[in-house]
Amino acid sequence: MGWTGTSVRRKEDDRLVRGRGLFTDDELEPGMLHLHILRSPYAHARIVRIDTAAAEALPGVACVLTGREVAAQCEPFMQIGPPPCDKIRDLPMAVDKVVFQGEPVAVVAAATVALAEDAAQLIDVEYEMLEAVVEAEDALSDRSILHEAAGTNRTWQGVFEYGDVEGAFRDAASVVRIPRMKFHRFASTPLEPNACIAEWTRQGSVEFLCNNSFPGFAQQLLAPGLRLKADQLHIRTYDVGGSFGNKIWNYVYMALAALASKKAGGRRVKWTETRTEHLLGSGHGNERTYLDTEVALDRDGVITAVRSRHIDDCGAYTRYEPLGCVIWSQVLPATYKLRNMRIDFTQTVTNKCPVVPNRGYSRMQQLWFMERIVDICAHELGIPADEMRLKNYITQFPYETPNGCVYDSGNYPAMLAKGKELIGWDRWQREIAAGRKAGRLIGIGIGTTLDSGTNNFGQARIVNPFLPFSGNSEVCTMRLDIEGAVVVCLGTTPSGQGHETSASQVVADVLGIDPSMVYVRPGFDTAWNTFVGHSGTYASQFAVTGLSAVHGAAQKLKAEMRRLAAFMLEAAEEDLEFGTGAQGPEVRVKGTDKAINYWYMANLVNNNNAMLDESLGDVTLNVRHVYRPPFKVPDTERKFGNLTLTYAAQLHIAVVEVSRETCRPQVLAYAAVDDCGTLINPQIAHGQVHGATSHGIGAALMECLDYDETGNLLTATFSDYCPITALNIPDIAWGNIETPSPFSYNGAKGMGEGGGAPLHTMSAAIQDALHGAGVIVTGSHHSAPRLFEILQQPNRDEAVSVERRGGKQGRR
Amino acid sequence: MYPAPFRYHRAATLDDAIGRLVGIGEGARALAGGQTLLVWLKMRFDEPTDLVDIGRIPGLDAIEHDTKGVRIGALATHARIARSPLAKQIPIVGDCANGIADNQVRSRGTIGGSLAAGDPSCDWPVLLTTLDATVHCRGPAGARTLPADGFVQDLYATRLEAGELITGVSFALPGKGSAGAYVGFKRCAPAFPTSSVGVQLTLNGDDCTQARIALGSAALTTIRAQAAEAELSGRTLNAQVIARAAEAAAAAADPVPDQRGSPAFKRSLIDALVKRGVEVARRRARGETVEVSHEYY
């Protein structure tokens, strides 16, 4: 494999760095309408009256839509969750009441975007305030119910129990109890906000140019929602400026743009989200509370069991949730070998922005939980953090977890060794000891994490046994174009991951040509017939599903070319070889100068077929390959089965000092070791590691979507939310190991989410820095004001307790 | 994110601008760099009928200094001030100019705009109060000068009269033994500071003959920490004296709780920043070159 493993320069960059990319908002044409969404200022309120007359009368306004009209033309979107989720009436616009601040209550389509906003200001909405519930535990009391038809805010509950939990606690040498921990709400904030252009055509179909990142799914929701057939939706993407999962959810807004176009007589309607809209209403990451956690350990500090209650806060609508209620269990025991676990998992709606898959989706919440457990136990039992991990790491692969997931490959101790070397572990131990003597709050922390990729949609059935989903798949279509060019179409929606480049590398390796000779079409297009229901870019899987589809298609094309060449060259197929000759890419008879180039092969099939023998009647040089990972439907009763195909791993180490003056946590050194199996394009992988690390550091130190008690978002602008930028990213020492996956053809593992590694790492380092001050880190967000509060009132006495028992050896 | 409709006027001269502002009356706003005003318009917190752009009036952006003092035109941008020889000669000016927002904003925002905005989080009012600067104004009634201290009267309210514009600021060159520092703390570059502190000391060795301390983001307006100044003036500086001054400054603050932190956190920051500012000012008075500005993650 000549091109695989080399840092081929990214093909996409040529147009992107020259400003020649095409992002949805770049598309502009005369007569296009612009959509403005009027959003609720309140988190929970009844809509008493809406008067749109003044807005409609404003010159330049094409139409105004309210919830009533939308409800009359739409079917509520399908809900993934089991009862009571099925009772939730999920429409793209609020009808009788609003359930989160920022929920759409009306839209205006007008000649300019400014005019649309002027008109929206003239819409008079009378609200009757209702009590908002913003805390998950409060919401579960059902004192104020969001979706009255559902009758409760509790949208999902299930117990995940494996092994002999009671026995392990009975036999434990020590039990560590952590009453409460909390993973905060943030979102990874793509540079390009959500956007779409919709045109309801005269033929009754809808044309979309958008940046949705999971169009295979969006189409299945949008078509019935808009009362159309799936094939009547033509969905395209082109350049997309980041997604991180957040853009899975923008089908809701695509529906609004489509309905506005319909009402405006089929004119194209463009909607581009503003930053504040993005922060208010585009989708946040899951917020999770961990209650009554108990950890059983044996005499050696080996964790034997964990039991806990988790409450997940999914915001106002369940939508793609409650998939998050099972997705975390892909990494149930994290990187640790304990066999006994019991997690009682509940999800609730609250009067906050709905959550959406966000880089590290649902798994990072579980990994953070497990990493906190490991660190808190290590500190309380006086075991160094690195030794604690070595005692507990899984070391044999493939490894079947207690819930039936199969970790394909890995070497966590080697990653730890490499991380320690990169950061200079021993030197820092000395500096930290000296620093502490001088009164400095300084610590070092390890975060081990898993980026489980290529999900088995069968896990959805653990949430709702009646869902018609399982497995996974991705498509590639490939053809030798009429002039002999290799043209590749993908079913994915790249948003910066360099799919055009990596796909070219794979094709080039199969055909023995240069990647520059392979043309991969940018973007996604339902008209290419290159998609299935799973198509999109999410769940860390392109290197596996996407490239396996590309590889399969390239092999099919190669087989057809070989037959064609054998006929024309009058040679046996096994005597042929693929390569590049004087007339470009060709197939030749080994050891001779007899060859046929790609142009002639394409010419024969497309323009010149009387030359061909009947036996070649099925050769079209236009192939389609669907890759399907080898999944089974999980056992939904036991909540058992293989939920993901590959497990990339990250091991990060940070040295952090908390300023005694300002409480600012400062990263003094940072090392990130990655293992995503065989690297396809090391530079792209490195870039993804850097991006995921930066996002995680931002989430840990800066970014938090804070609501006040009325459900008012306090961080609705960038100057309040403070997303991480280049100015805040520390130098990151990067290292890599490769443990090839036995389950993918190329040994690659999906990657890019990074499992939120820095969140665990920062919590661990700050724990180490502040443990001496009586602080147990039980939250994932470490802004200076929060650290100030905790240093004012050290929490160790309430945050953790340790019960040590004499005698029996704990069981494994 | 799009302003309500307004009429745009480009003033050719100062008198032209004043004339238009007076003529249009209540619905008019003066536009300089737009750092504050444009954000307000985009959020529709303010919907003026007319904007009078003063940004191209010639002669209002000069940065001059001679042996007697310094004069900075109202339209001088933060970036130009940061790059000027003045910022090197009087490091406290550089501390302030370099620390405002990010590069893009520094290239647009002006010193006059920062004062006129009347925002307690703006940096220049704090710095100019620390340096006991004078604000030069001109309006329909002619020119006048006002002290920077107290120029911002209340939240978003200044002493400017209707139709009156800031034309520049001036302050005396710090004398022998006088040095200062402007230090702040914020969450990230484009965020407003959580707290900021300006300190200007006149020192003879470690003996402090004069001290001025001003606080930003510490109340509804810029405030002078006179009790803290009194702890330093006439005393020999040592850790105990400085700690008392810092404590007095924190006590003088009346910060509001918000996203940036609780009042207790902000007071503790002020305490830390006063200590840091005094320390830097002392070192600078001894002739050391010290780089400080806003600290953030």
PDB file of N, CA and C in Angstrom, chain A residues 634-685:
ATOM      1  N   PRO A 634     -27.888  -6.568  18.946  1.00  0.00           N
ATOM      2  CA  PRO A 634     -27.592  -6.852  20.361  1.00  0.00           C
ATOM      3  C   PRO A 634     -28.789  -7.503  21.064  1.00  0.00           C
ATOM      4  N   ASP A 635     -28.472  -8.166  22.169  1.00  0.00           N
ATOM      5  CA  ASP A 635     -29.507  -8.739  23.023  1.00  0.00           C
ATOM      6  C   ASP A 635     -30.086  -7.580  23.845  1.00  0.00           C
ATOM      7  N   THR A 636     -31.309  -7.197  23.507  1.00  0.00           N
ATOM      8  CA  THR A 636     -31.848  -5.976  24.121  1.00  0.00           C
ATOM      9  C   THR A 636     -32.259  -6.202  25.575  1.00  0.00           C
ATOM     10  N   GLU A 637     -32.605  -7.445  25.910  1.00  0.00           N
ATOM     11  CA  GLU A 637     -32.979  -7.740  27.304  1.00  0.00           C
ATOM     12  C   GLU A 637     -31.781  -7.567  28.231  1.00  0.00           C
ATOM     13  N   ARG A 638     -30.678  -8.206  27.832  1.00  0.00           N
ATOM     14  CA  ARG A 638     -29.466  -8.146  28.673  1.00  0.00           C
ATOM     15  C   ARG A 638     -28.646  -6.883  28.430  1.00  0.00           C
ATOM     16  N   LYS A 639     -29.041  -6.113  27.421  1.00  0.00           N
ATOM     17  CA  LYS A 639     -28.261  -4.936  26.999  1.00  0.00           C
ATOM     18  C   LYS A 639     -26.827  -5.387  26.710  1.00  0.00           C
ATOM     19  N   PHE A 640     -26.727  -6.364  25.831  1.00  0.00           N
ATOM     20  CA  PHE A 640     -25.453  -7.031  25.591  1.00  0.00           C
ATOM     21  C   PHE A 640     -25.221  -7.172  24.093  1.00  0.00           C
ATOM     22  N   GLY A 641     -24.026  -6.817  23.653  1.00  0.00           N
ATOM     23  CA  GLY A 641     -23.678  -7.027  22.250  1.00  0.00           C
ATOM     24  C   GLY A 641     -22.537  -6.118  21.852  1.00  0.00           C
ATOM     25  N   ASN A 642     -22.004  -6.348  20.652  1.00  0.00           N
ATOM     26  CA  ASN A 642     -20.910  -5.497  20.193  1.00  0.00           C
ATOM     27  C   ASN A 642     -21.484  -4.230  19.571  1.00  0.00           C
ATOM     28  N   LEU A 643     -21.223  -3.107  20.199  1.00  0.00           N
ATOM     29  CA  LEU A 643     -21.873  -1.856  19.811  1.00  0.00           C
ATOM     30  C   LEU A 643     -21.027  -1.004  18.877  1.00  0.00           C
ATOM     31  N   THR A 644     -19.740  -1.291  18.792  1.00  0.00           N
ATOM     32  CA  THR A 644     -18.852  -0.500  17.933  1.00  0.00           C
ATOM     33  C   THR A 644     -17.756  -1.395  17.387  1.00  0.00           C
ATOM     34  N   LEU A 645     -17.272  -1.064  16.196  1.00  0.00           N
ATOM     35  CA  LEU A 645     -16.304  -1.954  15.558  1.00  0.00           C
ATOM     36  C   LEU A 645     -14.870  -1.697  16.011  1.00  0.00           C
ATOM     37  N   THR A 646     -14.515  -0.422  16.138  1.00  0.00           N
ATOM     38  CA  THR A 646     -13.114  -0.116  16.458  1.00  0.00           C
ATOM     39  C   THR A 646     -13.015   0.797  17.674  1.00  0.00           C
ATOM     40  N   TYR A 647     -11.899   0.707  18.343  1.00  0.00           N
ATOM     41  CA  TYR A 647     -11.659   1.517  19.551  1.00  0.00           C
ATOM     42  C   TYR A 647     -10.300   2.200  19.462  1.00  0.00           C
ATOM     43  N   ALA A 648     -10.309   3.391  18.889  1.00  0.00           N
ATOM     44  CA  ALA A 648      -9.093   4.206  18.949  1.00  0.00           C
ATOM     45  C   ALA A 648      -8.922   4.670  20.393  1.00  0.00           C
ATOM     46  N   ALA A 649      -7.696   4.946  20.775  1.00  0.00           N
ATOM     47  CA  ALA A 649      -7.448   5.356  22.164  1.00  0.00           C
ATOM     48  C   ALA A 649      -6.585   6.610  22.192  1.00  0.00           C
ATOM     49  N   GLN A 650      -6.773   7.381  23.260  1.00  0.00           N
ATOM     50  CA  GLN A 650      -5.952   8.566  23.473  1.00  0.00           C
ATOM     51  C   GLN A 650      -5.460   8.549  24.909  1.00  0.00           C
ATOM     52  N   LEU A 651      -4.215   8.895  25.072  1.00  0.00           N
ATOM     53  CA  LEU A 651      -3.702   9.065  26.429  1.00  0.00           C
ATOM     54  C   LEU A 651      -3.053  10.442  26.511  1.00  0.00           C
ATOM     55  N   HIS A 652      -3.633  11.276  27.336  1.00  0.00           N
ATOM     56  CA  HIS A 652      -3.124  12.640  27.468  1.00  0.00           C
ATOM     57  C   HIS A 652      -2.558  12.846  28.874  1.00  0.00           C
ATOM     58  N   ILE A 653      -1.553  13.683  28.959  1.00  0.00           N
ATOM     59  CA  ILE A 653      -1.001  14.051  30.260  1.00  0.00           C
ATOM     60  C   ILE A 653      -0.842  15.578  30.272  1.00  0.00           C
ATOM     61  N   ALA A 654      -1.284  16.178  31.354  1.00  0.00           N
ATOM     62  CA  ALA A 654      -1.153  17.629  31.465  1.00  0.00           C
ATOM     63  C   ALA A 654      -0.534  17.990  32.806  1.00  0.00           C
ATOM     64  N   VAL A 655       0.247  19.055  32.781  1.00  0.00           N
ATOM     65  CA  VAL A 655       0.709  19.666  34.021  1.00  0.00           C
ATOM     66  C   VAL A 655      -0.011  21.004  34.121  1.00  0.00           C
ATOM     67  N   VAL A 656      -0.719  21.192  35.219  1.00  0.00           N
ATOM     68  CA  VAL A 656      -1.534  22.397  35.377  1.00  0.00           C
ATOM     69  C   VAL A 656      -1.185  23.061  36.701  1.00  0.00           C
ATOM     70  N   GLU A 657      -1.113  24.381  36.648  1.00  0.00           N
ATOM     71  CA  GLU A 657      -0.935  25.130  37.892  1.00  0.00           C
ATOM     72  C   GLU A 657      -2.141  26.041  38.076  1.00  0.00           C
ATOM     73  N   VAL A 658      -2.705  26.013  39.264  1.00  0.00           N
ATOM     74  CA  VAL A 658      -3.791  26.937  39.589  1.00  0.00           C
ATOM     75  C   VAL A 658      -3.169  28.108  40.338  1.00  0.00           C
ATOM     76  N   SER A 659      -3.358  29.302  39.761  1.00  0.00           N
ATOM     77  CA  SER A 659      -2.748  30.483  40.362  1.00  0.00           C
ATOM     78  C   SER A 659      -3.356  30.761  41.734  1.00  0.00           C
ATOM     79  N   ARG A 660      -2.525  30.950  42.699  1.00  0.00           N
ATOM     80  CA  ARG A 660      -3.029  31.326  44.026  1.00  0.00           C
ATOM     81  C   ARG A 660      -3.600  32.736  44.001  1.00  0.00           C
ATOM     82  N   GLU A 661      -3.091  33.559  43.069  1.00  0.00           N
ATOM     83  CA  GLU A 661      -3.561  34.941  42.966  1.00  0.00           C
ATOM     84  C   GLU A 661      -4.926  35.039  42.309  1.00  0.00           C
ATOM     85  N   THR A 662      -5.052  34.402  41.137  1.00  0.00           N
ATOM     86  CA  THR A 662      -6.249  34.642  40.322  1.00  0.00           C
ATOM     87  C   THR A 662      -7.114  33.396  40.161  1.00  0.00           C
ATOM     88  N   CYS A 663      -6.631  32.254  40.625  1.00  0.00           N
ATOM     89  CA  CYS A 663      -7.309  30.957  40.449  1.00  0.00           C
ATOM     90  C   CYS A 663      -7.354  30.506  38.996  1.00  0.00           C
ATOM     91  N   ARG A 664      -6.592  31.161  38.161  1.00  0.00           N
ATOM     92  CA  ARG A 664      -6.552  30.751  36.766  1.00  0.00           C
ATOM     93  C   ARG A 664      -5.791  29.434  36.639  1.00  0.00           C
ATOM     94  N   PRO A 665      -6.406  28.427  35.987  1.00  0.00           N
ATOM     95  CA  PRO A 665      -5.652  27.194  35.749  1.00  0.00           C
ATOM     96  C   PRO A 665      -4.790  27.362  34.493  1.00  0.00           C
ATOM     97  N   GLN A 666      -3.513  27.199  34.659  1.00  0.00           N
ATOM     98  CA  GLN A 666      -2.621  27.389  33.507  1.00  0.00           C
ATOM     99  C   GLN A 666      -1.967  26.065  33.137  1.00  0.00           C
ATOM    100  N   VAL A 667      -2.031  25.737  31.851  1.00  0.00           N
ATOM    101  CA  VAL A 667      -1.424  24.492  31.385  1.00  0.00           C
ATOM    102  C   VAL A 667       0.072  24.745  31.197  1.00  0.00           C
ATOM    103  N   LEU A 668       0.889  24.057  31.966  1.00  0.00           N
ATOM    104  CA  LEU A 668       2.338  24.258  31.864  1.00  0.00           C
ATOM    105  C   LEU A 668       2.954  23.318  30.831  1.00  0.00           C
ATOM    106  N   ALA A 669       2.357  22.166  30.645  1.00  0.00           N
ATOM    107  CA  ALA A 669       2.845  21.225  29.632  1.00  0.00           C
ATOM    108  C   ALA A 669       1.702  20.297  29.258  1.00  0.00           C
ATOM    109  N   TYR A 670       1.700  19.845  28.002  1.00  0.00           N
ATOM    110  CA  TYR A 670       0.614  18.973  27.553  1.00  0.00           C
ATOM    111  C   TYR A 670       1.158  17.963  26.543  1.00  0.00           C
ATOM    112  N   ALA A 671       0.836  16.715  26.761  1.00  0.00           N
ATOM    113  CA  ALA A 671       1.239  15.676  25.807  1.00  0.00           C
ATOM    114  C   ALA A 671       0.023  14.858  25.413  1.00  0.00           C
ATOM    115  N   ALA A 672      -0.076  14.529  24.138  1.00  0.00           N
ATOM    116  CA  ALA A 672      -1.209  13.748  23.632  1.00  0.00           C
ATOM    117  C   ALA A 672      -0.674  12.581  22.812  1.00  0.00           C
ATOM    118  N   VAL A 673      -0.972  11.377  23.274  1.00  0.00           N
ATOM    119  CA  VAL A 673      -0.565  10.184  22.528  1.00  0.00           C
ATOM    120  C   VAL A 673      -1.825   9.563  21.944  1.00  0.00           C
ATOM    121  N   ASP A 674      -1.755   9.243  20.677  1.00  0.00           N
ATOM    122  CA  ASP A 674      -2.930   8.759  19.966  1.00  0.00           C
ATOM    123  C   ASP A 674      -2.663   7.377  19.390  1.00  0.00           C
ATOM    124  N   ASP A 675      -3.702   6.568  19.349  1.00  0.00           N
ATOM    125  CA  ASP A 675      -3.616   5.279  18.646  1.00  0.00           C
ATOM    126  C   ASP A 675      -4.910   5.087  17.883  1.00  0.00           C
ATOM    127  N   CYS A 676      -4.846   5.316  16.568  1.00  0.00           N
ATOM    128  CA  CYS A 676      -6.046   5.064  15.773  1.00  0.00           C
ATOM    129  C   CYS A 676      -5.727   3.976  14.747  1.00  0.00           C
ATOM    130  N   GLY A 677      -4.933   3.003  15.200  1.00  0.00           N
ATOM    131  CA  GLY A 677      -4.586   1.893  14.319  1.00  0.00           C
ATOM    132  C   GLY A 677      -3.700   2.382  13.193  1.00  0.00           C
ATOM    133  N   THR A 678      -3.819   1.737  12.044  1.00  0.00           N
ATOM    134  CA  THR A 678      -2.994   2.115  10.899  1.00  0.00           C
ATOM    135  C   THR A 678      -3.392   3.503  10.422  1.00  0.00           C
ATOM    136  N   LEU A 679      -2.410   4.377  10.281  1.00  0.00           N
ATOM    137  CA  LEU A 679      -2.706   5.731   9.823  1.00  0.00           C
ATOM    138  C   LEU A 679      -2.834   5.741   8.304  1.00  0.00           C
ATOM    139  N   ILE A 680      -3.854   6.402   7.806  1.00  0.00           N
ATOM    140  CA  ILE A 680      -4.010   6.553   6.358  1.00  0.00           C
ATOM    141  C   ILE A 680      -3.206   7.767   5.907  1.00  0.00           C
ATOM    142  N   ASN A 681      -3.460   8.903   6.568  1.00  0.00           N
ATOM    143  CA  ASN A 681      -2.754  10.134   6.253  1.00  0.00           C
ATOM    144  C   ASN A 681      -2.331  10.760   7.585  1.00  0.00           C
ATOM    145  N   PRO A 682      -1.081  10.547   7.995  1.00  0.00           N
ATOM    146  CA  PRO A 682      -0.661  10.972   9.337  1.00  0.00           C
ATOM    147  C   PRO A 682      -0.924  12.451   9.621  1.00  0.00           C
ATOM    148  N   GLN A 683      -0.753  13.288   8.599  1.00  0.00           N
ATOM    149  CA  GLN A 683      -0.935  14.718   8.849  1.00  0.00           C
ATOM    150  C   GLN A 683      -2.393  15.038   9.179  1.00  0.00           C
ATOM    151  N   ILE A 684      -3.317  14.389   8.462  1.00  0.00           N
ATOM    152  CA  ILE A 684      -4.734  14.615   8.733  1.00  0.00           C
ATOM    153  C   ILE A 684      -5.073  14.109  10.134  1.00  0.00           C
ATOM    154  N   ALA A 685      -4.545  12.932  10.486  1.00  0.00           N
ATOM    155  CA  ALA A 685      -4.809  12.386  11.821  1.00  0.00           C
ATOM    156  C   ALA A 685      -4.252  13.323  12.897  1.00  0.00           C
TER     157      ALA A 685
END
